[in-house]
């Protein structure tokens, strides 16, 4: 098993008990990502979705993978009204055939966070 990323520090300065990503048998499980910039989350749903995908892409790049390797995505939105704008960015960042996906409405831990995304990527499968 490979673990990607070192100790993670949360916005309050404390070390978080999680890994950015864990690899098992060619599958890379990326922890839920937010649109964090300097410990804060700001912007509308489109900007937050872009920043969240940027964070995921950077983590995957560290494992020599890309968004094209994503086979499953789980998304949390805080507002049903954001679904359309979120979906537009999602369709721009991930290509067909799209990954399997779940999307739920839920509160998120950080203030102003409107979206959180976690993904599973596969070394053995590239969608495009």
C-alpha positions as a LaTeX table, in Angstrom:
\begin{tabular}{lrrr}
\hline
Residue & $x$ (\AA) & $y$ (\AA) & $z$ (\AA) \\
\hline
Unk1 & 0.00 & 0.00 & 0.00 \\
Unk2 & 1.27 & 3.48 & $-0.88$ \\
Unk3 & 0.14 & 6.60 & 0.91 \\
Unk4 & 0.46 & 9.96 & $-0.84$ \\
Unk5 & 1.00 & 13.21 & 1.02 \\
Unk6 & 2.50 & 14.09 & 4.37 \\
Unk7 & 0.84 & 15.37 & 7.52 \\
Unk8 & $-2.11$ & 17.59 & 6.65 \\
Unk9 & $-2.75$ & 20.76 & 8.59 \\
Unk10 & $-6.30$ & 22.04 & 8.83 \\
Unk11 & $-7.41$ & 25.67 & 8.67 \\
Unk12 & $-7.18$ & 25.92 & 12.48 \\
Unk13 & $-3.55$ & 24.78 & 12.44 \\
Unk14 & $-4.13$ & 21.28 & 13.82 \\
Unk15 & $-2.87$ & 18.13 & 12.10 \\
Unk16 & $-5.70$ & 16.23 & 10.43 \\
Unk17 & $-5.88$ & 12.44 & 10.88 \\
Unk18 & $-6.11$ & 11.55 & 7.18 \\
Unk19 & $-4.07$ & 11.07 & 4.01 \\
Unk20 & $-4.51$ & 13.05 & 0.81 \\
Unk21 & $-4.69$ & 9.75 & $-1.03$ \\
Unk22 & $-4.09$ & 6.07 & $-0.46$ \\
Unk23 & $-3.22$ & 3.56 & $-3.17$ \\
Unk24 & $-4.21$ & $-0.09$ & $-2.92$ \\
Unk25 & $-3.90$ & $-2.59$ & $-5.79$ \\
Unk26 & $-3.75$ & 0.08 & $-8.50$ \\
Unk27 & $-6.68$ & 2.10 & $-7.16$ \\
Unk28 & $-6.00$ & 5.58 & $-5.77$ \\
Unk29 & $-8.55$ & 6.81 & $-3.24$ \\
Unk30 & $-8.39$ & 10.61 & $-2.95$ \\
Unk31 & $-9.82$ & 12.12 & 0.23 \\
Unk32 & $-12.57$ & 14.68 & $-0.09$ \\
Unk33 & $-11.23$ & 17.99 & $-1.35$ \\
Unk34 & $-12.50$ & 21.52 & $-0.84$ \\
Unk35 & $-11.63$ & 24.75 & $-2.65$ \\
Unk36 & $-9.09$ & 25.79 & $-0.01$ \\
Unk37 & $-6.88$ & 28.82 & $-0.66$ \\
Unk38 & $-4.76$ & 30.04 & 2.25 \\
Unk39 & $-6.92$ & 28.06 & 4.67 \\
Unk40 & $-10.16$ & 29.66 & 3.50 \\
Unk41 & $-12.94$ & 28.77 & 1.09 \\
Unk42 & $-14.32$ & 31.57 & $-1.05$ \\
Unk43 & $-16.15$ & 32.08 & $-4.33$ \\
Unk44 & $-19.28$ & 30.91 & $-6.06$ \\
Unk45 & $-19.99$ & 27.26 & $-6.86$ \\
Unk46 & $-18.26$ & 27.38 & $-10.27$ \\
Unk47 & $-15.03$ & 28.80 & $-8.82$ \\
Unk48 & $-15.10$ & 26.39 & $-5.88$ \\
Unk49 & $-15.66$ & 23.44 & $-8.22$ \\
Unk50 & $-12.73$ & 24.53 & $-10.42$ \\
Unk51 & $-10.43$ & 24.90 & $-7.41$ \\
Unk52 & $-11.54$ & 21.56 & $-6.02$ \\
Unk53 & $-10.75$ & 19.83 & $-9.32$ \\
Unk54 & $-7.38$ & 21.64 & $-9.40$ \\
Unk55 & $-6.58$ & 20.16 & $-5.99$ \\
Unk56 & $-7.65$ & 16.67 & $-7.09$ \\
Unk57 & $-5.65$ & 16.93 & $-10.33$ \\
Unk58 & $-2.54$ & 17.94 & $-8.35$ \\
Unk59 & $-2.92$ & 14.98 & $-5.99$ \\
Unk60 & $-3.41$ & 12.58 & $-8.91$ \\
Unk61 & $-0.40$ & 14.08 & $-10.72$ \\
Unk62 & 1.69 & 13.22 & $-7.65$ \\
Unk63 & 0.69 & 9.60 & $-8.27$ \\
Unk64 & 1.46 & 9.91 & $-12.03$ \\
Unk65 & $-2.26$ & 9.89 & $-12.86$ \\
Unk66 & $-4.72$ & 12.43 & $-14.26$ \\
Unk67 & $-8.42$ & 13.19 & $-14.10$ \\
Unk68 & $-8.78$ & 10.78 & $-17.06$ \\
Unk69 & $-8.05$ & 7.94 & $-14.61$ \\
Unk70 & $-11.01$ & 8.78 & $-12.33$ \\
Unk71 & $-13.56$ & 5.96 & $-12.30$ \\
Unk72 & $-15.78$ & 7.10 & $-9.39$ \\
Unk73 & $-16.65$ & 10.48 & $-7.91$ \\
Unk74 & $-18.61$ & 11.35 & $-4.80$ \\
Unk75 & $-19.82$ & 14.92 & $-4.47$ \\
Unk76 & $-21.36$ & 16.86 & $-1.62$ \\
Unk77 & $-23.13$ & 20.16 & $-2.38$ \\
Unk78 & $-24.59$ & 22.43 & 0.26 \\
Unk79 & $-27.36$ & 23.84 & $-1.94$ \\
Unk80 & $-29.55$ & 22.12 & $-4.52$ \\
Unk81 & $-29.60$ & 25.39 & $-6.50$ \\
Unk82 & $-25.85$ & 24.95 & $-7.18$ \\
Unk83 & $-26.30$ & 21.66 & $-9.03$ \\
Unk84 & $-26.56$ & 23.14 & $-12.55$ \\
Unk85 & $-23.45$ & 25.34 & $-12.28$ \\
Unk86 & $-21.54$ & 22.52 & $-10.58$ \\
Unk87 & $-22.55$ & 20.08 & $-13.32$ \\
Unk88 & $-21.33$ & 22.47 & $-16.04$ \\
Unk89 & $-17.82$ & 22.61 & $-14.53$ \\
Unk90 & $-17.85$ & 18.86 & $-13.82$ \\
Unk91 & $-18.61$ & 18.13 & $-17.50$ \\
Unk92 & $-15.75$ & 20.45 & $-18.56$ \\
Unk93 & $-13.18$ & 18.87 & $-16.23$ \\
Unk94 & $-14.07$ & 15.20 & $-16.75$ \\
Unk95 & $-14.61$ & 13.66 & $-20.16$ \\
Unk96 & $-17.00$ & 11.02 & $-21.47$ \\
Unk97 & $-17.41$ & 8.25 & $-20.69$ \\
Unk98 & $-17.91$ & 9.93 & $-17.33$ \\
Unk99 & $-17.02$ & 8.23 & $-14.04$ \\
Unk100 & $-19.67$ & 6.61 & $-11.92$ \\
Unk101 & $-20.96$ & 9.31 & $-9.58$ \\
Unk102 & $-22.95$ & 10.03 & $-6.44$ \\
Unk103 & $-24.07$ & 13.52 & $-5.46$ \\
Unk104 & $-25.77$ & 14.49 & $-2.21$ \\
Unk105 & $-26.84$ & 17.67 & $-0.48$ \\
Unk106 & $-25.21$ & 18.09 & 2.93 \\
Unk107 & $-23.63$ & 20.62 & 5.23 \\
Unk108 & $-19.83$ & 20.87 & 4.99 \\
Unk109 & $-17.35$ & 21.44 & 7.79 \\
Unk110 & $-15.71$ & 24.70 & 6.69 \\
Unk111 & $-17.53$ & 28.02 & 6.49 \\
Unk112 & $-18.43$ & 29.12 & 2.94 \\
Unk113 & $-17.66$ & 25.65 & 1.49 \\
Unk114 & $-20.25$ & 24.82 & $-1.16$ \\
Unk115 & $-18.74$ & 21.64 & $-2.67$ \\
Unk116 & $-16.55$ & 18.72 & $-1.62$ \\
Unk117 & $-15.39$ & 16.04 & $-4.04$ \\
Unk118 & $-13.65$ & 12.72 & $-3.46$ \\
Unk119 & $-12.57$ & 10.40 & $-6.26$ \\
Unk120 & $-11.23$ & 6.94 & $-6.95$ \\
Unk121 & $-8.76$ & 6.63 & $-9.82$ \\
Unk122 & $-7.43$ & 3.46 & $-11.45$ \\
Unk123 & $-3.96$ & 2.87 & $-12.85$ \\
Unk124 & $-5.42$ & 0.18 & $-15.12$ \\
Unk125 & $-8.16$ & 2.28 & $-16.68$ \\
Unk126 & $-8.09$ & 5.55 & $-18.57$ \\
Unk127 & $-11.45$ & 6.86 & $-19.77$ \\
Unk128 & $-10.13$ & 8.65 & $-22.86$ \\
\hline
\end{tabular}
